[in-house]
CSV table of C-alpha atoms in Angstrom, one decimal:
chain,number,residue,atom,x,y,z
A,1,UNK,CA,-165.3,-2.7,15.8
A,2,UNK,CA,-163.5,0.0,17.6
A,3,UNK,CA,-159.8,-0.5,17.9
A,4,UNK,CA,-157.9,2.0,20.1
A,5,UNK,CA,-154.2,2.1,20.8
A,6,UNK,CA,-153.5,4.2,24.0
A,7,UNK,CA,-150.5,6.5,24.5
A,8,UNK,CA,-148.5,3.7,25.9
A,9,UNK,CA,-148.9,1.8,22.7
A,10,UNK,CA,-151.3,-0.9,24.0
A,11,UNK,CA,-154.3,-1.8,21.9
A,12,UNK,CA,-157.7,-2.5,23.4
A,13,UNK,CA,-157.7,-5.8,21.5
A,14,UNK,CA,-154.6,-7.1,23.3
A,15,UNK,CA,-154.9,-9.1,26.5
A,16,UNK,CA,-158.5,-10.1,26.2
A,17,UNK,CA,-158.0,-12.5,29.2
A,18,UNK,CA,-156.5,-11.1,32.4
A,19,UNK,CA,-152.9,-12.0,33.0
A,20,UNK,CA,-152.5,-15.2,35.1
A,21,UNK,CA,-156.0,-16.5,34.5
A,22,UNK,CA,-155.9,-20.2,34.6
A,23,UNK,CA,-157.1,-22.4,31.7
A,24,UNK,CA,-159.6,-25.1,32.3
A,25,UNK,CA,-158.0,-28.4,33.3
A,26,UNK,CA,-159.1,-30.3,30.2
A,27,UNK,CA,-157.5,-27.6,28.0
A,28,UNK,CA,-154.3,-27.8,30.0
A,29,UNK,CA,-154.3,-31.6,29.5
A,30,UNK,CA,-155.0,-31.3,25.8
A,31,UNK,CA,-152.0,-29.0,25.3
A,32,UNK,CA,-149.6,-31.6,26.9
A,33,UNK,CA,-150.7,-34.5,24.6
A,34,UNK,CA,-149.0,-35.1,21.3
A,35,UNK,CA,-151.3,-34.5,18.4
A,36,UNK,CA,-152.2,-37.5,16.3
A,37,UNK,CA,-150.8,-37.4,12.8
A,38,UNK,CA,-153.3,-36.2,10.2
A,39,UNK,CA,-154.5,-38.9,7.8
A,40,UNK,CA,-153.9,-37.9,4.2
A,41,UNK,CA,-155.2,-40.7,2.0
A,42,UNK,CA,-155.0,-38.6,-1.1
A,43,UNK,CA,-151.3,-38.0,-0.5
A,44,UNK,CA,-150.7,-41.7,0.0
A,45,UNK,CA,-152.4,-42.4,-3.4
A,46,UNK,CA,-150.1,-39.7,-5.1
A,47,UNK,CA,-153.0,-37.3,-5.9
A,48,UNK,CA,-155.6,-35.1,-4.3
A,49,UNK,CA,-159.2,-34.5,-4.7
A,50,UNK,CA,-160.2,-31.0,-5.9
A,51,UNK,CA,-161.8,-28.7,-3.3
A,52,UNK,CA,-165.6,-28.9,-3.4
A,53,UNK,CA,-166.7,-25.4,-2.6
A,54,UNK,CA,-170.2,-23.9,-3.0
A,55,UNK,CA,-171.6,-21.0,-1.1
A,56,UNK,CA,-175.2,-19.8,-1.9
A,57,UNK,CA,-174.7,-16.3,-0.7
A,58,UNK,CA,-172.3,-14.0,1.3
A,59,UNK,CA,-173.9,-10.7,2.4
A,60,UNK,CA,-172.2,-8.2,4.7
A,61,UNK,CA,-174.0,-4.9,5.1
A,62,UNK,CA,-173.1,-1.7,6.9
A,63,UNK,CA,-170.0,-3.0,8.6
A,64,UNK,CA,-167.6,-0.6,10.4
A,65,UNK,CA,-164.1,-0.6,11.7
A,66,UNK,CA,-162.5,2.4,13.3
A,67,UNK,CA,-158.9,2.5,14.5
A,68,UNK,CA,-157.3,5.3,16.5
A,69,UNK,CA,-153.9,5.7,17.9
A,70,UNK,CA,-153.9,8.1,20.9
A,71,UNK,CA,-150.1,8.4,20.8
A,72,UNK,CA,-149.8,9.6,17.2
A,73,UNK,CA,-153.3,11.0,16.6
A,74,UNK,CA,-153.8,8.7,13.6
A,75,UNK,CA,-157.4,7.8,12.9
A,76,UNK,CA,-158.7,5.4,10.2
A,77,UNK,CA,-162.3,4.5,9.5
A,78,UNK,CA,-163.8,1.9,7.2
A,79,UNK,CA,-167.6,2.2,7.3
A,80,UNK,CA,-170.7,1.7,5.1
A,81,UNK,CA,-168.9,-1.5,4.1
A,82,UNK,CA,-171.1,-3.9,2.1
A,83,UNK,CA,-170.2,-7.0,0.3
A,84,UNK,CA,-172.5,-9.2,-1.7
A,85,UNK,CA,-171.7,-12.4,-3.7
A,86,UNK,CA,-173.9,-15.3,-4.6
A,87,UNK,CA,-173.8,-18.7,-6.2
A,88,UNK,CA,-170.0,-19.0,-5.4
A,89,UNK,CA,-168.7,-22.2,-6.9
A,90,UNK,CA,-165.1,-22.9,-7.8
A,91,UNK,CA,-164.7,-23.2,-11.6
A,92,UNK,CA,-167.8,-21.0,-12.3
A,93,UNK,CA,-168.3,-17.3,-12.6
A,94,UNK,CA,-170.2,-15.5,-9.8
A,95,UNK,CA,-171.2,-11.9,-9.2
A,96,UNK,CA,-169.6,-9.7,-6.6
A,97,UNK,CA,-170.5,-6.2,-5.5
A,98,UNK,CA,-168.5,-4.2,-2.9
A,99,UNK,CA,-169.0,-0.7,-1.5
A,100,UNK,CA,-167.3,1.2,1.2
A,101,UNK,CA,-166.3,4.6,2.7
A,102,UNK,CA,-162.7,4.9,3.9
A,103,UNK,CA,-161.3,7.9,5.8
A,104,UNK,CA,-158.0,8.7,7.4
A,105,UNK,CA,-156.8,11.9,9.0
A,106,UNK,CA,-153.0,11.6,8.3
A,107,UNK,CA,-152.9,12.2,5.4
A,108,UNK,CA,-156.4,13.6,5.2
A,109,UNK,CA,-158.2,11.4,2.7
A,110,UNK,CA,-161.8,10.4,2.2
A,111,UNK,CA,-162.8,7.7,-0.3
A,112,UNK,CA,-166.2,6.4,-1.3
A,113,UNK,CA,-166.1,3.3,-3.6
A,114,UNK,CA,-168.5,1.1,-5.5
A,115,UNK,CA,-167.2,-2.0,-7.2
A,116,UNK,CA,-169.0,-4.7,-9.3
A,117,UNK,CA,-167.5,-7.6,-11.2
A,118,UNK,CA,-167.9,-11.2,-12.2
A,119,UNK,CA,-165.3,-13.4,-10.5
A,120,UNK,CA,-164.0,-16.9,-11.2
A,121,UNK,CA,-161.5,-19.1,-9.4
A,122,UNK,CA,-160.6,-22.6,-10.6
A,123,UNK,CA,-160.8,-25.6,-8.2
A,124,UNK,CA,-157.0,-25.7,-7.7
A,125,UNK,CA,-157.2,-22.0,-6.6
A,126,UNK,CA,-154.3,-21.0,-8.9
A,127,UNK,CA,-156.2,-19.3,-11.7
A,128,UNK,CA,-158.4,-16.3,-11.1
A,129,UNK,CA,-160.5,-14.1,-13.5
A,130,UNK,CA,-162.4,-10.9,-13.0
A,131,UNK,CA,-164.8,-9.9,-15.8
A,132,UNK,CA,-167.0,-6.9,-16.4
A,133,UNK,CA,-165.3,-4.9,-13.7
A,134,UNK,CA,-167.2,-1.6,-13.2
A,135,UNK,CA,-165.9,0.5,-10.4
A,136,UNK,CA,-166.1,4.1,-9.3
A,137,UNK,CA,-164.2,6.0,-6.6
A,138,UNK,CA,-164.5,9.5,-5.2
A,139,UNK,CA,-161.5,10.8,-3.4
A,140,UNK,CA,-161.3,14.0,-1.4
A,141,UNK,CA,-158.7,15.6,1.0
A,142,UNK,CA,-155.2,16.8,1.3
A,143,UNK,CA,-153.8,13.5,-0.1
A,144,UNK,CA,-155.3,14.6,-3.5
A,145,UNK,CA,-154.4,18.2,-3.3
A,146,UNK,CA,-157.5,19.3,-1.4
A,147,UNK,CA,-159.7,18.5,-4.4
A,148,UNK,CA,-162.3,16.0,-5.3
A,149,UNK,CA,-161.1,13.4,-7.7
A,150,UNK,CA,-163.4,10.9,-9.4
A,151,UNK,CA,-161.9,7.8,-10.9
A,152,UNK,CA,-163.3,4.7,-12.4
A,153,UNK,CA,-161.9,1.4,-13.7
A,154,UNK,CA,-163.5,-1.0,-16.1
A,155,UNK,CA,-162.3,-4.1,-17.8
A,156,UNK,CA,-161.1,-7.6,-17.2
A,157,UNK,CA,-158.2,-9.2,-15.4
A,158,UNK,CA,-156.7,-12.6,-15.0
A,159,UNK,CA,-154.0,-14.2,-12.9
A,160,UNK,CA,-152.3,-17.6,-13.1
A,161,UNK,CA,-150.3,-18.3,-9.9
A,162,UNK,CA,-148.8,-21.5,-11.3
A,163,UNK,CA,-147.4,-19.7,-14.3
A,164,UNK,CA,-146.8,-16.4,-12.4
A,165,UNK,CA,-148.7,-14.4,-15.0
A,166,UNK,CA,-151.3,-11.6,-14.9
A,167,UNK,CA,-153.2,-9.7,-17.6
């Protein structure tokens, strides 16, 4: 994706449809009708079923987003973005790997990152765990004093949204 904001502050993602373009008649009618109330049998019974969630694989490779602001000269790029996760089931641990290159010109910063971990989210989506985190980052540019800085993080983390705790 290439997102560009011109000198007048308008983004190329704004106004996808020309101004004044008519909507199809059936869409206009649908907007006037009152929506039917959603049925929530679980709420009527005083409980709810846990979310059944199972994804065999998510794979995004070589994605790129570039943003530039012609008014300020700001430029931001996210490229070489790859995300891989498999056997994603709530309540069970699954592997995740993430890699990307991030660059911005103000302040000048260039980051290359690789992240791998085992993730787990419970069925209520209020408890999350990350195990076996292994990550590496290479940072360059004025934002880090014009040097190359290598950093890595390893370890485990957990969050419980219901109890508002993290470790």
